[in-house]
């Protein structure tokens, strides 16, 4: 079911206004609306029609170089505010629109490890979260069902958990080959857990393995929240307003959140009063709004709004095989993953963990645009490269846990005004710690060994895939101490009762896994807390 | 297509662009060179419809070191303006691999809708072996799995 934004007059009052109709905002909206709260979702982007997604079309790869690129700086749609990332060693990826980044994500569905919540205690790195794995586990269980995740329980890399709603997607010939290699090496591997249907599930069709998740799932198999949560939210009475740019969070004389000011698509300003304001605009957008609200920003007693940005340093290792292996297709969600080096082991020279995911390699343009050593394959080399890649290449993606650093941050860029918006664009500062680069190199070398053990005739390891900054974390960390954190353990701002953050801003550390499941679980947990009224502020 | 691109694709500028494209994507392995595949031409028009801003990339490339032959200009661009070379290559390659003759030549018919196998996900025996191996995750000193009652997580949504 596709939700169409209503044409009613602009809402003036709500119990809860949620800024952003992406993953965390829509999970929040569904939960609160189902409980009878009057919810308004304000989304700066538009509602896309899945018929516009390019997966079934011959230009699916070409479209990803432009209008369907996950980088806002490449898309440059009117709803994309500019981000100066010249000072960032990873480049941010996100999607402004109904469904948010779930429209384009790979739907790798992973839980943080118990140790990720206790990096300070265990490793002397970063900080401990105010909550632990056990407090989040029931919410992980619930979002696994709500998102319709395919996978298989029993992975010894994680604590015991209930069965997934659906069996795993097929791992394919490449997956079976690499799995056998890991069995010989004695290395961990596991069939991928993905928020992608492997059988009919709550109105979703099974995946057809087209490998075009990154351009939007036209089959309706991938769990994007415009499909999984928004219909239920709207059916329960939530209002969705698109093209709504929130430009100010308002508070009353006591500091309590009282609503927002937003501009519609024509630039007209509106005031919406609400007892509770929930920010769900991702770790960049939510920090942008807090920094730009009021004379000196909001919720920033700690000085940490916008700071401690984590982006998960990432790289890719390609394995080229001497025969066709069906590697052009398969779920772009991970066929399998390895947590062999996911736990930090400082004694072994690995201060941070890394998670690996194995995936397909796409069509000829993916081959042509892979960052081959020596630069673009110009001339006859192009044909050679495409020939050895097409249907024969597999890719390990390697994601490294980067410890929070206050100097890695998001700032308003006063020199980058945004048309139709009161807030300017952003400037990012993000340096990859030297020990993270060492961990990347270590894991890339091991990933080459993985492919070599699987029979690859050539392996190519990139030092860094800087354009894959999908995971934006930590700009408004949670904590119990208002002097060292922005929100409390429930996501409520220490300084402003009634102001909540539901998105990845609140991460204290990032772990090395894909964060979508944790974002969903945290948002759901905050929603349940709001409904309980237990915090009583 | 933008007016500026329309201009680029015609006349002297179009000739220069075609020559650069032929150097960057020559014939080989039974495949046509870029101009013969419609780059510039119908295939490049499709890219420019998707990415109007790419017209500026083409314009910059055509204007680059015009005193050099195309054969010399491409390596010079790689040395002197590698970002422009990468951007140009991205546009030309995107157009080239839309061409039916090229796709047929490399045996690529696009991403197909495949039926999921009914026999399982694969490597089930190896999964069982892994399942029986010792736990690999670290256990923090305060690790608790049952800190929150399942009933406190609300009801699952049926959409």
XYZ file of C-alpha atoms in Angstrom:
696
model
C 0.000 0.000 0.000
C 1.362 3.410 -0.963
C 0.445 6.378 1.163
C -0.507 9.587 -0.599
C 0.111 12.786 1.358
C -3.167 14.484 2.162
C -4.278 17.850 0.796
C -5.750 19.134 4.039
C -4.834 22.566 5.408
C -1.506 22.648 7.252
C -1.790 21.107 10.704
C -1.592 23.569 13.576
C -1.575 21.280 16.570
C -0.569 17.739 17.435
C 0.285 15.599 20.386
C 3.556 14.712 18.732
C 5.294 16.243 15.732
C 7.977 14.094 14.145
C 10.623 15.686 11.944
C 11.533 13.255 9.195
C 9.585 10.363 7.655
C 12.536 8.031 7.393
C 13.369 4.912 9.373
C 13.231 6.222 12.930
C 10.442 8.751 12.360
C 8.099 6.325 10.718
C 8.690 3.606 13.311
C 7.894 6.234 15.944
C 4.800 7.461 14.101
C 3.339 3.990 13.698
C 3.737 3.199 17.370
C 2.351 6.469 18.682
C -0.530 6.682 16.223
C -1.576 3.121 17.011
C -1.864 4.181 20.652
C -4.166 7.050 19.741
C -1.717 9.937 19.737
C -2.337 12.731 17.237
C 0.838 12.509 15.181
C 2.101 14.758 12.396
C 5.073 13.672 10.283
C 6.892 16.512 8.547
C 9.115 15.355 5.687
C 11.260 17.762 3.660
C 11.455 15.400 0.693
C 8.807 14.035 -1.586
C 6.860 10.791 -1.886
C 8.359 8.720 -4.673
C 6.366 6.278 -6.716
C 8.086 2.862 -6.764
C 7.267 2.742 -10.445
C 9.969 5.387 -10.826
C 12.647 3.112 -9.397
C 15.094 2.037 -12.063
C 15.885 -1.577 -11.167
C 13.884 -3.240 -13.954
C 15.148 -0.795 -16.577
C 18.274 -0.785 -18.716
C 19.458 2.503 -17.225
C 19.514 1.267 -13.616
C 23.260 1.668 -13.332
C 23.378 4.943 -15.234
C 20.637 6.445 -13.066
C 22.733 5.716 -9.992
C 25.401 8.095 -11.284
C 22.899 10.955 -11.152
C 19.309 11.275 -9.946
C 19.392 8.056 -7.921
C 22.813 8.525 -6.440
C 22.741 8.150 -2.645
C 24.917 11.235 -2.234
C 22.897 14.418 -1.808
C 25.803 16.291 -3.322
C 25.445 14.229 -6.497
C 21.631 14.230 -6.661
C 21.255 17.921 -5.888
C 17.490 17.690 -5.671
C 15.748 20.771 -4.266
C 15.169 18.967 -0.975
C 18.862 18.101 -0.597
C 20.681 20.690 1.450
C 24.349 21.019 0.484
C 26.995 19.314 2.595
C 30.561 20.540 2.346
C 32.437 17.290 2.842
C 35.809 18.519 1.649
C 37.068 18.129 5.203
C 35.626 14.662 5.626
C 37.551 11.496 4.842
C 34.276 9.625 4.329
C 31.527 11.131 2.176
C 27.976 11.093 3.532
C 25.161 9.188 1.861
C 21.489 9.680 2.713
C 18.105 10.141 1.092
C 15.665 12.946 1.771
C 12.181 11.637 1.025
C 9.363 9.574 2.460
C 11.012 6.380 3.639
C 14.319 8.191 4.077
C 17.446 6.222 3.458
C 15.529 2.935 3.648
C 14.449 3.687 0.070
C 18.041 3.190 -1.084
C 19.661 1.106 1.645
C 20.831 -2.467 1.283
C 18.673 -3.589 4.213
C 21.516 -5.427 5.929
C 19.866 -6.121 9.257
C 22.352 -6.561 12.072
C 22.368 -6.179 15.830
C 25.122 -4.492 17.748
C 27.248 -6.838 19.807
C 26.944 -6.769 23.605
C 30.518 -5.474 23.721
C 29.619 -2.497 21.514
C 27.671 -1.046 24.447
C 30.678 -1.399 26.750
C 33.739 -0.274 24.769
C 35.061 1.807 27.647
C 34.733 -0.985 30.176
C 36.148 -3.673 27.924
C 38.704 -1.820 25.822
C 39.192 1.627 27.310
C 37.877 3.080 24.049
C 35.096 5.648 23.602
C 32.342 5.435 26.191
C 29.872 2.947 27.552
C 26.243 3.358 26.587
C 23.819 4.033 29.443
C 21.920 0.958 28.290
C 23.105 -2.523 27.446
C 22.357 -5.138 24.829
C 19.857 -6.803 27.109
C 17.686 -3.719 27.361
C 17.517 -3.410 23.606
C 17.106 -7.114 22.792
C 13.297 -7.237 23.104
C 13.015 -4.241 20.806
C 15.360 -5.893 18.319
C 13.061 -8.906 18.430
C 10.031 -6.774 17.745
C 11.503 -4.774 14.844
C 12.733 -7.991 13.239
C 9.084 -8.951 12.890
C 7.829 -5.521 11.927
C 10.426 -5.196 9.186
C 10.031 -8.772 8.013
C 13.639 -9.885 8.221
C 14.994 -12.992 6.513
C 17.777 -14.912 8.191
C 18.554 -17.863 10.387
C 19.043 -17.857 14.139
C 21.874 -19.667 15.874
C 24.825 -17.531 14.851
C 27.520 -18.052 17.517
C 28.761 -14.503 16.902
C 25.682 -13.135 18.663
C 23.656 -13.919 21.772
C 20.765 -16.333 21.335
C 17.752 -14.790 19.678
C 14.342 -15.884 18.370
C 13.950 -17.269 14.879
C 13.730 -14.755 12.063
C 10.304 -14.354 10.480
C 11.579 -15.709 7.166
C 14.368 -18.044 6.032
C 17.515 -16.531 4.517
C 17.745 -15.461 0.929
C 19.802 -17.839 -1.227
C 23.498 -17.217 -0.778
C 24.205 -18.223 -4.383
C 27.193 -19.940 -5.918
C 29.535 -17.206 -4.770
C 28.194 -17.467 -1.241
C 28.507 -21.233 -1.150
C 32.056 -21.028 -2.481
C 33.140 -18.465 0.089
C 31.319 -20.285 2.897
C 33.234 -23.451 2.085
C 36.474 -21.491 2.058
C 35.735 -20.060 5.481
C 34.932 -23.514 6.779
C 38.391 -24.627 5.648
C 40.013 -21.550 7.150
C 38.101 -21.983 10.391
C 36.678 -18.496 9.975
C 33.247 -17.314 10.873
C 30.563 -16.848 8.237
C 26.784 -16.769 8.390
C 23.915 -16.436 5.888
C 22.980 -12.792 5.613
C 20.189 -11.314 7.693
C 18.344 -8.820 5.547
C 15.134 -6.824 5.808
C 14.170 -8.330 2.486
C 11.344 -10.805 2.058
C 12.288 -14.326 1.067
C 8.649 -15.305 0.802
C 5.360 -13.384 0.694
C 5.160 -11.356 3.878
C 2.488 -8.885 4.975
C 1.776 -7.680 1.475
C 5.388 -7.749 0.321
C 6.537 -9.957 -2.517
C 9.627 -12.133 -2.330
C 12.910 -10.740 -3.575
C 13.729 -11.425 -7.236
C 17.488 -11.040 -6.700
C 17.825 -8.176 -9.129
C 20.483 -6.542 -6.978
C 18.986 -3.103 -7.473
C 18.094 -2.324 -3.842
C 20.327 0.720 -4.106
C 18.073 2.302 -6.700
C 14.841 1.534 -4.828
C 13.043 -1.806 -4.673
C 10.398 -1.824 -7.372
C 9.322 -5.335 -6.374
C 8.214 -4.352 -2.900
C 10.402 -7.030 -1.340
C 12.719 -4.760 0.629
C 11.478 -3.324 3.902
C 11.481 0.405 3.371
C 9.410 2.155 5.997
C 7.147 3.818 3.458
C 5.868 0.271 2.955
C 6.308 -1.398 6.321
C 5.233 1.292 8.785
C 3.765 4.358 7.128
C 0.525 2.751 5.940
C -0.238 1.592 9.480
C 0.645 4.992 10.892
C -1.628 6.839 8.482
C -4.413 4.314 8.911
C -4.232 5.019 12.628
C -4.591 8.739 12.034
C -1.061 10.070 11.587
C -0.724 12.919 9.088
C 2.108 13.004 6.585
C 3.133 16.371 5.156
C 5.775 16.307 2.424
C 7.869 19.201 1.199
C 7.870 20.439 4.799
C 11.187 21.955 5.857
C 11.354 22.361 9.595
C 13.396 25.474 10.315
C 12.973 25.955 14.059
C 12.240 23.959 17.175
C 10.300 26.021 19.665
C 10.364 25.874 23.433
C 8.290 27.604 26.074
C 9.546 29.822 28.884
C 10.423 26.808 30.992
C 12.469 25.260 28.210
C 9.946 22.557 27.397
C 9.518 21.738 23.712
C 6.366 23.380 22.392
C 6.388 22.790 18.634
C 8.134 23.627 15.407
C 8.148 26.216 12.654
C 8.266 24.865 9.126
C 8.147 26.091 5.553
C 5.973 24.484 2.931
C 6.979 23.879 -0.675
C 6.028 27.440 -1.598
C 8.135 28.885 1.190
C 5.240 29.886 3.460
C 6.043 29.543 7.160
C 3.755 27.628 9.499
C 3.760 27.075 13.240
C 2.765 23.684 14.609
C 2.276 23.362 18.343
C 2.895 19.983 19.917
C 3.387 18.609 23.393
C 6.267 16.544 22.141
C 8.770 17.094 19.345
C 10.676 14.130 17.960
C 13.708 14.654 15.752
C 14.189 11.886 13.219
C 16.171 13.602 10.500
C 19.343 11.470 10.798
C 22.582 12.367 12.531
C 23.213 15.250 10.159
C 19.722 16.687 9.836
C 18.809 16.518 13.516
C 22.060 18.159 14.571
C 21.516 20.810 11.887
C 18.120 21.629 13.301
C 19.322 21.810 16.894
C 22.308 23.970 15.979
C 20.079 26.296 13.984
C 17.231 26.675 16.477
C 17.162 29.675 18.771
C 19.871 32.240 19.134
C 22.544 29.765 20.214
C 21.109 26.396 19.353
C 19.173 24.005 21.535
C 19.953 21.104 23.849
C 23.622 21.932 23.827
C 24.634 22.396 27.449
C 27.222 19.690 26.917
C 28.585 21.339 23.784
C 28.276 17.972 22.065
C 25.502 18.678 19.564
C 27.029 17.909 16.193
C 30.158 16.379 17.700
C 31.376 12.776 17.934
C 30.285 12.088 14.370
C 30.997 8.482 13.425
C 30.841 7.338 9.797
C 32.203 3.786 9.763
C 35.358 3.728 7.647
C 34.625 1.327 4.821
C 36.426 -0.502 2.089
C 35.793 -3.142 -0.514
C 37.730 -6.145 -1.669
C 36.924 -7.740 -5.012
C 37.485 -11.392 -5.804
C 37.602 -12.312 -9.491
C 36.881 -15.899 -10.443
C 37.712 -17.748 -13.629
C 34.174 -18.776 -14.449
C 30.683 -17.271 -14.465
C 29.171 -17.632 -11.006
C 25.950 -15.691 -11.294
C 27.657 -12.872 -9.433
C 25.927 -10.043 -11.283
C 22.752 -10.705 -9.372
C 21.599 -11.686 -5.918
C 20.207 -9.677 -3.062
C 22.185 -6.482 -2.718
C 21.527 -7.128 0.898
C 24.359 -9.285 2.113
C 24.447 -12.881 0.827
C 26.486 -13.712 3.893
C 28.531 -11.938 6.495
C 31.573 -12.678 8.608
C 32.163 -11.568 12.184
C 35.552 -13.272 12.353
C 37.235 -9.975 13.253
C 34.231 -8.115 14.638
C 35.326 -8.156 18.246
C 38.155 -5.794 19.118
C 41.291 -7.577 20.238
C 43.834 -4.980 21.323
C 46.277 -7.675 22.390
C 46.408 -8.855 18.785
C 46.827 -5.380 17.396
C 43.168 -4.949 16.465
C 41.822 -2.157 18.661
C 38.550 -1.993 16.731
C 36.252 -4.567 15.228
C 35.206 -4.957 11.608
C 32.243 -6.622 9.998
C 32.330 -8.102 6.516
C 29.427 -8.521 4.103
C 29.558 -10.458 0.840
C 27.558 -9.177 -2.083
C 27.033 -9.284 -5.832
C 28.931 -7.117 -8.265
C 26.311 -5.676 -10.627
C 26.460 -5.038 -14.340
C 29.046 -3.638 -16.754
C 28.939 -0.093 -15.455
C 29.755 -1.341 -11.973
C 32.772 -3.026 -13.532
C 33.808 0.065 -15.461
C 33.467 2.407 -12.496
C 35.094 0.189 -9.886
C 38.113 2.123 -8.592
C 40.648 -0.016 -10.389
C 44.284 0.448 -9.443
C 45.793 3.002 -11.770
C 42.604 4.906 -12.410
C 39.673 4.499 -14.812
C 40.203 1.691 -17.332
C 40.687 3.797 -20.429
C 41.051 2.282 -23.874
C 41.266 -1.440 -24.508
C 41.690 -2.045 -20.795
C 37.999 -1.255 -20.315
C 36.872 -4.268 -22.306
C 39.320 -6.521 -20.484
C 38.166 -5.317 -17.074
C 34.491 -5.761 -17.861
C 35.134 -9.248 -19.248
C 36.879 -10.471 -16.096
C 34.292 -8.838 -13.824
C 30.888 -9.470 -15.309
C 29.193 -12.375 -13.532
C 32.566 -13.449 -12.076
C 33.310 -10.891 -9.377
C 32.254 -10.959 -5.741
C 32.689 -8.146 -3.266
C 33.486 -8.112 0.400
C 32.414 -4.884 2.076
C 34.357 -4.161 5.270
C 32.979 -1.811 7.910
C 35.176 -0.679 10.793
C 34.121 0.558 14.220
C 35.403 4.119 14.563
C 35.668 5.498 18.105
C 33.896 8.789 18.776
C 36.025 11.921 18.566
C 34.599 15.340 19.500
C 36.616 16.890 16.679
C 34.702 14.865 14.120
C 31.651 16.994 13.732
C 28.797 18.625 11.872
C 28.593 22.420 11.719
C 26.267 24.883 10.088
C 27.855 26.307 6.969
C 26.848 29.962 7.001
C 28.352 30.372 3.570
C 25.942 27.877 2.032
C 22.401 29.286 2.173
C 19.604 26.965 1.072
C 16.786 28.313 -1.060
C 13.420 27.998 0.662
C 15.027 27.122 3.967
C 15.986 29.238 6.967
C 18.920 27.003 7.785
C 22.119 26.822 5.752
C 23.889 23.719 4.538
C 26.368 21.742 6.600
C 30.104 21.425 6.851
C 31.557 18.094 7.908
C 34.846 17.411 9.590
C 35.726 13.751 9.795
C 39.197 12.281 10.181
C 39.746 8.544 10.241
C 41.943 7.574 13.183
C 45.247 6.002 12.213
C 44.436 2.805 14.074
C 41.181 2.477 12.130
C 43.130 2.651 8.891
C 45.365 -0.105 10.208
C 42.316 -2.191 11.054
C 40.964 -1.577 7.546
C 44.234 -2.726 6.016
C 44.377 -5.804 8.230
C 40.858 -6.818 7.311
C 41.347 -6.105 3.624
C 44.360 -8.411 3.631
C 42.331 -11.137 5.364
C 39.476 -10.640 2.869
C 41.930 -11.257 0.046
C 42.893 -14.483 1.779
C 39.215 -15.366 2.003
C 38.767 -14.993 -1.752
C 42.044 -16.751 -2.504
C 40.923 -19.688 -0.391
C 37.701 -19.681 -2.382
C 39.640 -19.972 -5.636
C 39.688 -16.400 -6.896
C 42.261 -15.853 -9.622
C 42.690 -12.196 -8.746
C 41.866 -10.046 -5.744
C 41.792 -6.279 -5.514
C 41.699 -4.479 -2.189
C 40.957 -0.790 -1.895
C 42.673 1.115 0.919
C 39.422 3.008 1.539
C 36.066 3.365 -0.205
C 35.473 6.929 0.913
C 32.265 7.390 -1.060
C 30.371 4.871 1.076
C 29.545 6.958 4.138
C 26.152 5.357 4.657
C 26.315 5.177 8.427
C 25.940 8.580 10.058
C 26.069 8.220 13.817
C 26.568 9.913 17.110
C 26.082 13.687 16.820
C 23.739 13.889 19.840
C 24.891 11.075 22.083
C 22.766 9.614 24.841
C 23.944 9.394 28.439
C 22.966 9.848 32.041
C 25.069 12.975 32.652
C 23.707 16.211 31.129
C 27.213 17.632 31.110
C 28.544 14.920 28.817
C 25.550 13.923 26.725
C 22.720 15.549 24.768
C 19.833 13.178 25.445
C 19.085 10.770 28.247
C 18.841 7.011 27.954
C 15.329 7.367 26.530
C 16.316 9.855 23.842
C 14.858 12.893 25.622
C 16.953 16.059 25.643
C 18.413 16.757 29.068
C 17.813 20.472 28.593
C 14.331 20.397 27.083
C 11.603 18.089 28.364
C 9.392 16.915 25.550
C 12.162 17.097 22.933
C 13.243 13.647 21.775
C 15.736 12.335 19.265
C 14.840 9.010 17.698
C 17.537 8.608 15.063
C 21.164 7.526 14.852
C 22.363 10.769 16.437
C 22.038 9.182 19.861
C 24.595 6.406 19.291
C 27.367 6.457 21.886
C 29.634 4.157 19.919
C 29.013 2.770 16.472
C 30.040 -0.869 16.553
C 30.959 -2.209 13.149
C 27.592 -3.452 11.951
C 25.004 -1.761 9.789
C 22.949 0.418 12.134
C 19.410 0.230 10.717
C 18.161 -2.459 13.122
C 19.546 -0.564 16.099
C 18.033 2.717 14.931
C 14.653 1.029 14.585
C 14.927 -0.654 17.978
C 15.969 2.558 19.710
C 13.154 4.535 18.112
C 10.625 1.907 19.116
C 12.007 1.897 22.646
C 11.673 5.679 22.849
C 8.125 5.487 21.500
C 7.155 2.941 24.138
C 8.695 5.168 26.785
C 6.773 8.201 25.547
C 3.557 6.228 25.721
C 4.328 4.960 29.196
C 4.881 8.463 30.523
C 7.329 6.917 32.949
C 9.957 9.593 32.610
C 7.346 12.099 33.810
C 9.167 15.181 32.617
C 18.943 17.701 -23.564
C 20.150 21.173 -22.717
C 20.870 23.750 -25.386
C 24.560 23.746 -24.530
C 24.732 19.999 -24.890
C 22.824 20.173 -28.126
C 25.562 22.444 -29.357
C 28.315 20.200 -28.061
C 26.949 17.199 -29.854
C 27.038 18.948 -33.180
C 29.655 20.514 -35.350
C 33.284 20.868 -34.422
C 32.706 20.297 -30.706
C 30.785 17.117 -31.424
C 33.564 15.888 -33.642
C 36.084 16.500 -30.872
C 33.869 14.740 -28.328
C 33.474 11.743 -30.618
C 37.202 11.579 -31.111
C 37.858 11.688 -27.372
C 35.195 9.035 -26.812
C 36.786 6.782 -29.415
C 40.120 7.025 -27.639
C 38.614 6.313 -24.242
C 36.374 3.492 -25.472
C 37.863 1.984 -28.625
C 36.624 -1.056 -30.497
C 37.835 -4.382 -29.159
C 36.815 -7.897 -28.163
C 34.145 -7.738 -30.859
C 32.634 -4.575 -29.443
C 32.124 -1.272 -31.289
C 33.918 1.877 -30.303
C 31.972 4.560 -28.475
C 30.851 6.634 -31.494
C 29.643 3.537 -33.315
C 27.602 2.667 -30.229
C 25.901 6.065 -30.154
C 28.288 7.941 -27.878
C 27.910 10.749 -28.748
C 24.499 10.191 -30.220
C 21.348 8.497 -29.036
C 22.911 6.766 -26.028
C 24.584 9.899 -24.758
C 21.311 11.786 -25.215
C 19.718 9.401 -22.727
C 22.395 10.095 -20.145
C 22.026 13.816 -20.621
C 18.289 13.489 -20.127
C 19.021 11.753 -16.814
C 21.850 14.084 -15.890
C 21.515 17.486 -17.519
C 24.447 18.741 -15.474
C 26.719 16.316 -17.333
C 26.637 18.709 -20.276
C 29.128 20.875 -18.415
C 31.494 17.917 -18.086
C 31.370 17.346 -21.817
C 31.924 21.009 -22.505
C 34.969 21.087 -20.245
C 36.365 17.957 -21.875
C 35.908 19.326 -25.380
C 37.660 22.539 -24.368
C 40.598 20.745 -22.764
C 43.954 21.190 -24.543
C 42.465 21.512 -27.997
C 45.948 21.940 -29.419
C 46.578 18.262 -28.698
C 45.346 15.374 -30.749
C 42.621 13.301 -29.056
C 45.155 10.508 -28.608
C 47.422 12.873 -26.695
C 44.666 14.841 -24.979
C 43.272 11.849 -23.077
C 46.529 10.928 -21.304
C 47.167 14.624 -20.731
C 43.770 14.930 -19.080
C 44.601 11.918 -16.915
C 47.752 13.676 -15.737
C 46.560 17.243 -15.487
C 42.857 17.004 -14.664
C 42.167 13.518 -13.350
C 38.828 14.552 -11.831
C 37.626 15.717 -15.239
C 38.841 12.517 -16.838
C 36.986 10.414 -14.256
C 33.816 12.449 -14.692
C 34.010 12.201 -18.473
C 34.667 8.485 -18.332
C 31.674 7.988 -16.039
C 29.354 9.772 -18.479
C 30.709 8.039 -21.582
C 30.737 4.580 -20.022
C 27.199 5.030 -18.686
C 26.064 5.826 -22.218
C 28.126 3.090 -23.851
C 26.671 0.279 -21.785
C 23.152 1.310 -22.705
C 23.821 0.443 -26.337
C 22.043 -2.779 -27.381
C 24.981 -3.856 -29.553
C 27.366 -3.512 -26.632
C 25.102 -5.341 -24.213
C 24.659 -8.159 -26.712
C 28.401 -8.264 -27.283
C 29.216 -8.776 -23.612
C 26.293 -11.124 -23.009
C 24.514 -8.803 -20.617
C 20.765 -8.509 -20.861
C 20.144 -6.432 -17.762
C 19.138 -7.455 -14.292
C 16.575 -10.224 -14.456
C 13.740 -11.096 -12.096
C 14.725 -14.514 -10.755
C 12.594 -16.978 -8.855
C 13.928 -17.922 -5.448
C 15.082 -21.537 -5.256
C 12.753 -23.798 -3.318
C 15.471 -26.132 -2.127
C 16.956 -23.949 0.592
C 19.405 -21.082 0.864
C 22.547 -23.149 0.243
C 25.410 -24.497 2.348
C 23.032 -25.733 5.043
C 25.488 -28.363 6.260
C 28.153 -25.743 6.782
C 25.701 -23.589 8.701
C 25.074 -26.492 11.058
C 28.810 -26.854 11.631
C 29.104 -23.173 12.420
C 26.051 -23.293 14.645
C 27.721 -25.948 16.771
C 30.927 -23.976 17.212
C 31.622 -22.036 20.450
C 30.225 -18.566 20.990
C 32.401 -15.829 19.539
C 31.002 -12.720 21.183
C 32.450 -11.076 24.255
C 30.304 -10.873 27.342
C 30.469 -7.579 29.278
C 30.422 -7.931 33.074
C 26.868 -6.584 33.369
C 25.448 -8.510 30.427
C 21.733 -9.207 30.861
C 19.462 -10.456 28.119
C 16.152 -10.383 29.925
C 16.242 -6.866 31.347
C 13.026 -5.805 29.637
C 9.885 -7.822 29.562
C 8.748 -8.786 26.068
C 5.304 -7.323 26.855
C 6.897 -3.896 27.300
C 7.769 -3.655 23.637
C 4.172 -3.161 22.472
C 2.393 -4.990 19.704
C 3.798 -5.902 16.326
C 2.354 -3.896 13.448
C 0.302 -5.642 10.820
C 0.299 -3.543 7.671
